[in-house]
Tab-separated table of C-alpha atoms in Angstrom:
chain	number	residue	atom	x	y	z
A	70	MET	CA	-26.143	0.232	31.873
A	71	ALA	CA	-23.355	-2.122	32.898
A	72	ARG	CA	-21.407	-3.599	30.163
A	73	PRO	CA	-22.661	-7.196	29.410
A	74	THR	CA	-20.574	-10.207	30.571
A	75	VAL	CA	-20.322	-13.844	29.521
A	76	HIS	CA	-22.596	-14.621	32.569
A	77	ASP	CA	-25.424	-12.494	30.813
A	78	ILE	CA	-24.792	-14.363	27.574
A	79	ALA	CA	-25.104	-17.661	29.254
A	80	ARG	CA	-28.371	-16.619	31.112
A	81	HIS	CA	-29.786	-15.120	27.940
A	82	ALA	CA	-29.082	-18.112	25.648
A	83	ASN	CA	-29.861	-20.755	28.606
A	84	VAL	CA	-26.556	-22.320	28.375
A	85	SER	CA	-23.512	-22.851	30.457
A	86	LEU	CA	-20.484	-20.647	30.751
A	87	ALA	CA	-18.363	-23.424	29.243
A	88	THR	CA	-20.612	-23.409	26.241
A	89	VAL	CA	-20.358	-19.707	25.850
A	90	ASP	CA	-16.569	-20.003	26.024
A	91	ARG	CA	-16.533	-22.720	23.323
A	92	VAL	CA	-18.619	-20.667	20.961
A	93	LEU	CA	-16.678	-17.336	21.510
A	94	ASN	CA	-13.311	-19.133	21.010
A	95	GLU	CA	-14.553	-21.166	18.025
A	96	ARG	CA	-13.845	-24.574	19.807
A	97	PRO	CA	-15.463	-27.786	18.546
A	98	GLY	CA	-18.037	-29.756	20.366
A	99	VAL	CA	-21.207	-27.350	20.214
A	100	ARG	CA	-24.189	-27.942	18.070
A	101	ALA	CA	-25.152	-25.561	15.383
A	102	LYS	CA	-28.457	-24.591	16.965
A	103	THR	CA	-26.613	-23.829	20.304
A	104	ILE	CA	-23.952	-21.761	18.528
A	105	GLU	CA	-26.824	-19.745	16.849
A	106	ARG	CA	-28.479	-19.066	20.230
A	107	VAL	CA	-25.090	-17.884	21.787
A	108	GLN	CA	-24.590	-15.573	18.772
A	109	GLU	CA	-28.034	-14.213	18.971
A	110	ALA	CA	-27.602	-13.503	22.652
A	111	VAL	CA	-24.234	-11.754	21.907
A	112	SER	CA	-25.971	-9.557	19.349
A	113	ALA	CA	-28.958	-8.775	21.540
A	114	LEU	CA	-26.973	-7.756	24.499
A	115	GLY	CA	-24.348	-5.872	22.525
A	116	TYR	CA	-21.518	-7.779	23.945
A	117	MET	CA	-17.950	-6.672	22.929
A	118	ARG	CA	-15.142	-9.051	23.560
A	119	ASP	CA	-11.711	-8.019	24.872
A	120	LEU	CA	-9.938	-9.665	21.928
A	121	HIS	CA	-6.512	-8.835	23.166
A	122	ALA	CA	-7.047	-10.446	26.515
A	123	ALA	CA	-8.739	-13.557	24.897
A	124	ASN	CA	-5.899	-13.974	22.499
A	125	LEU	CA	-3.462	-13.845	25.523
A	126	ALA	CA	-5.566	-16.234	27.402
A	127	ARG	CA	-5.549	-18.832	24.650
A	128	GLN	CA	-2.068	-17.998	23.574
A	129	ARG	CA	-3.168	-17.081	20.053
A	130	LEU	CA	-0.481	-15.874	17.771
A	131	TYR	CA	-1.469	-14.318	14.491
A	132	ARG	CA	1.063	-14.564	11.601
A	133	ILE	CA	0.925	-11.778	8.925
A	134	VAL	CA	2.928	-11.986	5.714
A	135	PHE	CA	3.909	-8.885	3.798
A	136	ALA	CA	4.603	-9.897	0.132
A	137	VAL	CA	6.595	-7.161	-1.551
A	138	PRO	CA	8.596	-6.816	-4.807
A	139	SER	CA	12.211	-7.897	-4.751
A	140	ILE	CA	13.296	-4.780	-6.691
A	141	ARG	CA	15.715	-2.431	-4.884
A	142	SER	CA	14.827	1.150	-4.661
A	143	LYS	CA	14.680	3.806	-1.916
A	144	PHE	CA	10.971	3.365	-1.671
A	145	MET	CA	11.252	-0.401	-1.002
A	146	GLU	CA	13.880	0.328	1.562
A	147	GLN	CA	11.618	2.518	3.406
A	148	LEU	CA	8.735	0.109	3.124
A	149	GLU	CA	10.811	-2.864	4.456
A	150	ALA	CA	12.221	-0.660	7.158
A	151	GLU	CA	8.626	0.138	8.287
A	152	ILE	CA	7.912	-3.581	8.171
A	153	HIS	CA	10.810	-4.476	10.299
A	154	ARG	CA	9.595	-1.841	12.938
A	155	ALA	CA	6.306	-3.336	12.919
A	156	GLN	CA	7.678	-6.793	13.536
A	157	VAL	CA	9.152	-5.489	16.811
A	158	ASN	CA	6.111	-3.483	17.876
A	159	GLN	CA	3.577	-6.144	16.954
A	160	LEU	CA	5.116	-9.069	18.911
A	161	ALA	CA	3.692	-7.442	22.107
A	162	GLU	CA	0.258	-7.783	20.410
A	163	ARG	CA	1.044	-11.322	19.868
A	164	CYS	CA	1.334	-10.842	16.083
A	165	ARG	CA	4.121	-12.189	14.070
A	166	ILE	CA	5.126	-10.389	10.832
A	167	ASP	CA	7.255	-12.052	8.038
A	168	ILE	CA	8.361	-10.557	4.740
A	169	VAL	CA	8.297	-12.444	1.418
A	170	HIS	CA	9.951	-11.185	-1.721
A	171	LEU	CA	8.043	-11.472	-5.093
A	172	PRO	CA	9.712	-11.202	-8.598
A	173	SER	CA	9.123	-7.690	-9.772
A	174	THR	CA	8.843	-8.534	-13.471
A	175	ASP	CA	8.037	-12.201	-13.924
A	176	THR	CA	4.178	-12.171	-13.025
A	177	HIS	CA	4.005	-16.074	-13.550
A	178	GLN	CA	6.842	-16.733	-11.097
A	179	LEU	CA	5.170	-14.205	-8.694
A	180	VAL	CA	2.101	-16.418	-8.519
A	181	THR	CA	4.156	-19.551	-8.131
A	182	GLU	CA	5.856	-18.000	-5.101
A	183	LEU	CA	2.554	-17.118	-3.557
A	184	ALA	CA	1.334	-20.610	-4.118
A	185	ARG	CA	4.224	-21.922	-1.995
A	186	LEU	CA	2.964	-20.161	0.985
A	187	GLU	CA	1.743	-22.475	3.831
A	188	VAL	CA	-1.802	-21.356	3.932
A	189	GLU	CA	-2.725	-23.135	7.159
A	190	SER	CA	-0.029	-21.042	9.118
A	191	ILE	CA	-1.092	-17.663	7.692
A	192	ASP	CA	-3.754	-15.392	9.008
A	193	GLY	CA	-3.119	-12.355	6.802
A	194	LEU	CA	-1.406	-11.258	3.675
A	195	ALA	CA	-0.457	-7.627	2.758
A	196	ILE	CA	0.561	-7.678	-0.827
A	197	MET	CA	1.942	-5.237	-3.327
A	198	ALA	CA	1.924	-6.596	-6.863
A	199	PRO	CA	0.687	-6.037	-10.368
A	200	GLU	CA	-2.737	-7.576	-10.836
A	201	THR	CA	-3.051	-10.329	-13.502
A	202	PRO	CA	-5.687	-13.021	-14.036
A	203	ARG	CA	-3.498	-15.632	-12.258
A	204	LEU	CA	-2.749	-13.273	-9.281
A	205	ARG	CA	-6.435	-12.560	-8.985
A	206	ASP	CA	-7.197	-16.294	-9.002
A	207	GLN	CA	-4.518	-17.023	-6.479
A	208	ILE	CA	-5.766	-14.288	-3.980
A	209	ILE	CA	-9.202	-15.572	-4.407
A	210	HIS	CA	-7.958	-19.049	-3.462
A	211	LEU	CA	-6.074	-17.684	-0.323
A	212	ARG	CA	-9.222	-15.818	0.803
A	213	GLN	CA	-11.250	-18.975	0.427
A	214	ALA	CA	-8.820	-20.920	2.448
A	215	GLY	CA	-9.351	-18.273	5.300
A	216	VAL	CA	-6.479	-15.928	4.689
A	217	ALA	CA	-7.286	-12.222	5.066
A	218	VAL	CA	-5.795	-10.301	2.078
A	219	VAL	CA	-5.149	-6.676	1.678
A	220	PRO	CA	-3.341	-5.055	-1.173
A	221	ILE	CA	-0.996	-2.090	-0.260
A	222	VAL	CA	0.298	0.805	-2.312
A	223	SER	CA	-1.188	-0.494	-5.409
A	224	ASN	CA	-4.795	-1.788	-5.478
A	225	LEU	CA	-6.094	-5.181	-6.767
A	226	PRO	CA	-9.619	-4.160	-7.761
A	227	ASN	CA	-10.718	-7.430	-9.255
A	228	SER	CA	-9.521	-9.757	-6.357
A	229	GLY	CA	-12.434	-9.301	-4.155
A	230	CYS	CA	-10.473	-7.710	-1.306
A	231	ALA	CA	-12.612	-5.576	1.039
A	232	HIS	CA	-9.985	-2.977	1.789
A	233	PHE	CA	-7.074	-1.326	0.082
A	234	VAL	CA	-4.321	0.437	2.054
A	235	GLY	CA	-2.861	3.240	0.049
A	236	ILE	CA	-3.345	6.769	-1.143
A	237	ASN	CA	-5.953	7.789	-3.940
A	238	ASN	CA	-3.766	7.305	-6.841
A	239	VAL	CA	-6.101	8.915	-9.282
A	240	GLY	CA	-6.264	11.860	-7.087
A	241	ALA	CA	-2.383	11.786	-6.761
A	242	GLY	CA	-2.102	11.873	-10.453
A	243	ARG	CA	-4.533	14.825	-10.713
A	244	THR	CA	-2.368	16.689	-8.111
A	245	ALA	CA	0.752	15.924	-10.042
A	246	ALA	CA	-0.683	17.503	-13.214
A	247	LEU	CA	-1.850	20.558	-11.445
A	248	LEU	CA	1.584	21.156	-9.814
A	249	LEU	CA	3.422	20.436	-13.073
A	250	GLY	CA	1.200	22.678	-15.238
A	251	ARG	CA	1.398	25.476	-12.929
A	252	PHE	CA	5.369	25.115	-12.422
A	253	ALA	CA	5.850	24.813	-16.115
A	254	GLY	CA	4.430	28.401	-16.550
A	255	THR	CA	3.909	27.879	-20.329
A	256	ALA	CA	0.768	27.436	-22.323
A	257	THR	CA	2.348	25.080	-24.876
A	258	GLY	CA	5.015	22.428	-24.912
A	259	THR	CA	5.588	18.758	-24.303
A	260	VAL	CA	5.512	16.660	-21.115
A	261	ALA	CA	7.120	13.373	-20.686
A	262	VAL	CA	5.831	10.753	-18.258
A	263	ILE	CA	8.090	8.062	-16.851
A	264	ALA	CA	6.693	5.043	-14.891
A	265	GLY	CA	7.664	1.674	-13.656
A	266	SER	CA	5.141	-0.499	-15.246
A	267	MET	CA	1.549	0.355	-16.476
A	268	ALA	CA	0.579	-3.117	-15.333
A	269	GLN	CA	0.694	-1.721	-11.679
A	270	HIS	CA	-2.575	-0.229	-10.834
A	271	ASP	CA	-1.019	2.700	-8.929
A	272	HIS	CA	1.020	3.798	-11.836
A	273	ALA	CA	-1.931	3.328	-14.272
A	274	GLU	CA	-4.207	5.272	-11.872
A	275	ARG	CA	-1.808	8.099	-11.458
A	276	ARG	CA	-1.343	8.495	-15.296
A	277	PHE	CA	-5.190	8.477	-15.651
A	278	GLY	CA	-5.600	11.155	-13.175
A	279	PHE	CA	-2.698	13.083	-14.685
A	280	ASP	CA	-4.180	12.910	-18.100
A	281	LEU	CA	-7.562	14.135	-16.933
A	282	VAL	CA	-6.227	17.430	-15.495
A	283	MET	CA	-3.735	17.939	-18.242
A	284	HIS	CA	-6.543	17.854	-20.639
A	285	GLU	CA	-8.929	20.004	-18.669
A	286	GLN	CA	-6.724	22.733	-17.551
A	287	PHE	CA	-3.466	22.595	-19.663
A	288	PRO	CA	-4.707	21.633	-23.161
A	289	GLY	CA	-1.629	23.313	-24.818
A	290	LEU	CA	0.699	20.837	-23.029
A	291	LYS	CA	1.292	17.785	-25.161
A	292	VAL	CA	1.640	14.561	-22.909
A	293	LEU	CA	3.873	11.972	-24.508
A	294	PRO	CA	3.196	8.048	-24.137
A	295	THR	CA	4.351	6.617	-20.904
A	296	ILE	CA	8.022	5.483	-20.846
A	297	GLU	CA	8.147	2.213	-18.766
A	298	CYS	CA	11.352	1.736	-16.924
A	299	TRP	CA	10.412	-1.016	-14.462
A	300	ASP	CA	11.530	1.331	-11.494
A	301	ARG	CA	15.136	0.722	-12.501
A	302	ALA	CA	17.220	3.823	-11.744
A	303	GLU	CA	19.886	3.173	-14.577
A	304	LEU	CA	16.993	2.794	-17.189
A	305	VAL	CA	15.294	6.003	-15.968
A	306	ASP	CA	18.529	7.756	-16.272
A	307	LEU	CA	19.037	6.658	-19.956
A	308	ARG	CA	15.401	7.275	-20.905
A	309	ALA	CA	15.396	10.749	-19.335
A	310	ARG	CA	18.579	11.685	-21.259
A	311	GLU	CA	16.956	10.497	-24.470
A	312	VAL	CA	13.897	12.618	-23.888
A	313	LEU	CA	15.990	15.701	-22.966
A	314	ALA	CA	17.986	15.366	-26.140
A	315	ARG	CA	15.151	14.739	-28.655
A	316	VAL	CA	12.318	16.850	-27.475
A	317	PRO	CA	13.217	20.572	-27.922
A	318	ASP	CA	10.030	21.959	-26.393
A	319	LEU	CA	10.121	19.824	-23.369
A	320	ALA	CA	8.249	21.600	-20.540
A	321	GLY	CA	8.115	19.103	-17.846
A	322	ILE	CA	8.687	15.591	-16.561
A	323	TYR	CA	6.384	13.409	-14.369
A	324	SER	CA	7.886	10.431	-12.684
A	325	VAL	CA	5.126	8.145	-11.731
A	326	GLY	CA	7.301	5.485	-9.874
A	327	ALA	CA	10.633	4.730	-8.437
A	328	GLY	CA	14.169	5.102	-9.709
A	329	VAL	CA	14.196	8.931	-9.407
A	330	SER	CA	17.902	8.879	-8.768
A	331	GLY	CA	18.311	8.183	-12.469
A	332	LEU	CA	16.059	11.177	-13.208
A	333	ALA	CA	18.130	13.400	-10.761
A	334	ALA	CA	21.462	12.242	-12.488
A	335	ALA	CA	20.150	13.108	-15.906
A	336	LEU	CA	18.777	16.456	-14.955
A	337	ALA	CA	21.866	17.420	-13.082
A	338	ASP	CA	24.057	16.642	-16.190
A	339	ARG	CA	21.984	18.665	-18.666
A	340	ASN	CA	23.721	21.799	-20.120
A	341	ASP	CA	20.710	23.762	-21.492
A	342	ARG	CA	18.871	26.377	-19.670
A	343	ARG	CA	15.327	25.332	-20.457
A	344	ARG	CA	12.870	25.767	-17.617
A	345	LEU	CA	11.630	22.194	-16.824
A	346	ALA	CA	8.810	21.462	-14.267
A	347	VAL	CA	9.504	18.216	-12.630
A	348	VAL	CA	7.233	16.386	-10.349
A	349	VAL	CA	7.917	12.934	-8.791
A	350	HIS	CA	6.571	10.468	-6.144
A	351	GLU	CA	7.832	9.436	-2.724
A	352	LEU	CA	10.001	11.365	-0.250
A	353	THR	CA	13.298	9.747	-0.065
A	354	ALA	CA	16.896	11.023	0.774
A	355	ILE	CA	17.317	11.230	-3.041
A	356	SER	CA	14.259	13.121	-3.881
A	357	ASN	CA	14.850	15.374	-0.856
A	358	ASP	CA	18.285	16.365	-2.039
A	359	ALA	CA	16.985	16.922	-5.647
A	360	LEU	CA	14.269	19.272	-4.107
A	361	ARG	CA	16.873	21.238	-2.275
A	362	ARG	CA	19.165	21.526	-5.436
A	363	GLY	CA	16.178	22.758	-7.580
A	364	LEU	CA	16.163	19.563	-9.833
A	365	PHE	CA	12.666	18.637	-8.771
A	366	ASP	CA	9.913	21.107	-8.174
A	367	ALA	CA	7.460	18.921	-6.109
A	368	VAL	CA	7.312	15.482	-4.482
A	369	ILE	CA	3.973	13.634	-3.877
A	370	ALA	CA	4.441	11.219	-0.903
A	371	GLN	CA	2.479	8.892	1.320
A	372	ASP	CA	3.252	7.941	4.925
A	373	ILE	CA	4.731	4.430	4.470
A	374	GLY	CA	4.643	3.800	8.228
A	375	HIS	CA	0.869	4.579	8.322
A	376	ILE	CA	0.530	2.186	5.418
A	377	VAL	CA	2.177	-0.755	7.232
A	378	ARG	CA	0.450	-0.015	10.473
A	379	SER	CA	-2.875	0.201	8.881
A	380	ALA	CA	-2.471	-3.079	6.884
A	381	VAL	CA	-1.726	-4.892	10.182
A	382	ARG	CA	-4.808	-3.289	11.770
A	383	VAL	CA	-7.005	-4.132	8.705
A	384	LEU	CA	-5.838	-7.773	8.632
A	385	LEU	CA	-6.304	-8.321	12.477
A	386	ALA	CA	-9.757	-6.679	12.377
A	387	SER	CA	-10.725	-9.092	9.567
A	388	LYS	CA	-9.692	-12.031	11.515
A	389	GLU	CA	-11.246	-11.025	14.727
A	390	GLY	CA	-14.521	-9.638	13.202
A	391	ARG	CA	-13.855	-6.134	14.457
A	392	ALA	CA	-15.071	-2.814	12.712
A	393	LEU	CA	-12.423	-0.252	11.440
A	394	ASP	CA	-12.274	3.414	12.085
A	395	PRO	CA	-12.461	4.755	8.388
A	396	ALA	CA	-10.567	7.861	9.448
A	397	GLN	CA	-7.731	6.122	11.058
A	398	GLU	CA	-7.059	3.973	7.949
A	399	ARG	CA	-7.254	6.797	5.501
A	400	ILE	CA	-3.856	7.277	3.863
A	401	ARG	CA	-3.375	10.903	2.901
A	402	THR	CA	-1.536	12.347	-0.014
A	403	GLU	CA	1.333	14.727	1.108
A	404	ILE	CA	2.931	17.397	-1.047
A	405	PHE	CA	6.603	18.525	-0.459
A	406	VAL	CA	8.358	21.503	-2.086
A	407	LYS	CA	11.910	22.857	-1.144
A	408	GLU	CA	10.265	25.164	1.273
A	409	ASN	CA	8.438	22.669	3.554
A	410	LEU	CA	11.054	19.807	3.652
A	411	PRO	CA	11.845	18.191	6.941
A	412	GLY	CA	15.032	19.504	8.363
A	413	ASP	CA	17.279	16.446	8.329
A	414	PRO	CA	17.355	14.556	5.149
A	415	GLY	CA	19.290	11.771	6.969
A	416	HIS	CA	15.956	10.895	8.732
A	417	ILE	CA	13.851	10.682	5.642
């Protein structure tokens, strides 16, 4: 059967081609009943628009904003590098991408910055931020104003967003526990957990998954309360040194967030020969080097480029009413150890 055209829609709905064009391109001047007839014809005929061509024809330019934390870390550098890469690639698809930096610790100021966005000029927002009641309400406001919103890296489960672009963080935490418990090679001991902030859903979910497996499979390993360091490398360094000095039976360290350069520095300076199992997140030049030097045992990573590209696809699909391919948008968890690292750390 031939692919249905706008001419078929016009005949089926008994309207002119001009009316079909107005309805498909959401132009004013068409009665509600006529719009309904055209939409019924589209559904009945199984008509699929060439949205890229339609956007070119009407010179439609989408604007997507990535709102990300202002904190400096290797992970954020990688994320912004991938966003900049998408800025260039998506221009050919008539999509403009901008970056907005949000305060990393002041959640009230974060919402204030979001409220300053010119809603009428934004089609989609990809956001990485800790969820608070005020942020939830602001995102709901943006969605009601017609802005498609997708959380990236860290989910915002109470904000009503239809899609989350990131790994399964509970699963990542479970994986970290399995790796650390086996690398530790001891039935008893103490494990330290260093995180950015437990207000971030990705960190909280990783800790939750970590605790489940530690309790189930390694009950002899005592897990200490989370040490929050706000993803600041110098604070991670300080807190890691304190743990190394005061916990004689330390068997392992799990770093949930960023700032791992501080952890690597603390581990490199220690003098004792205790066997420590160390598992961290995100493959960067720093964690790559620490794996090669034997300071870290494993890195749990996510494809940051995939996250950025997926966020763009999800937002555009939302604006254009297109279905998504779930397999294409699934962000997979990757595990790196010394033996399977990419060859050139300069390209990490």
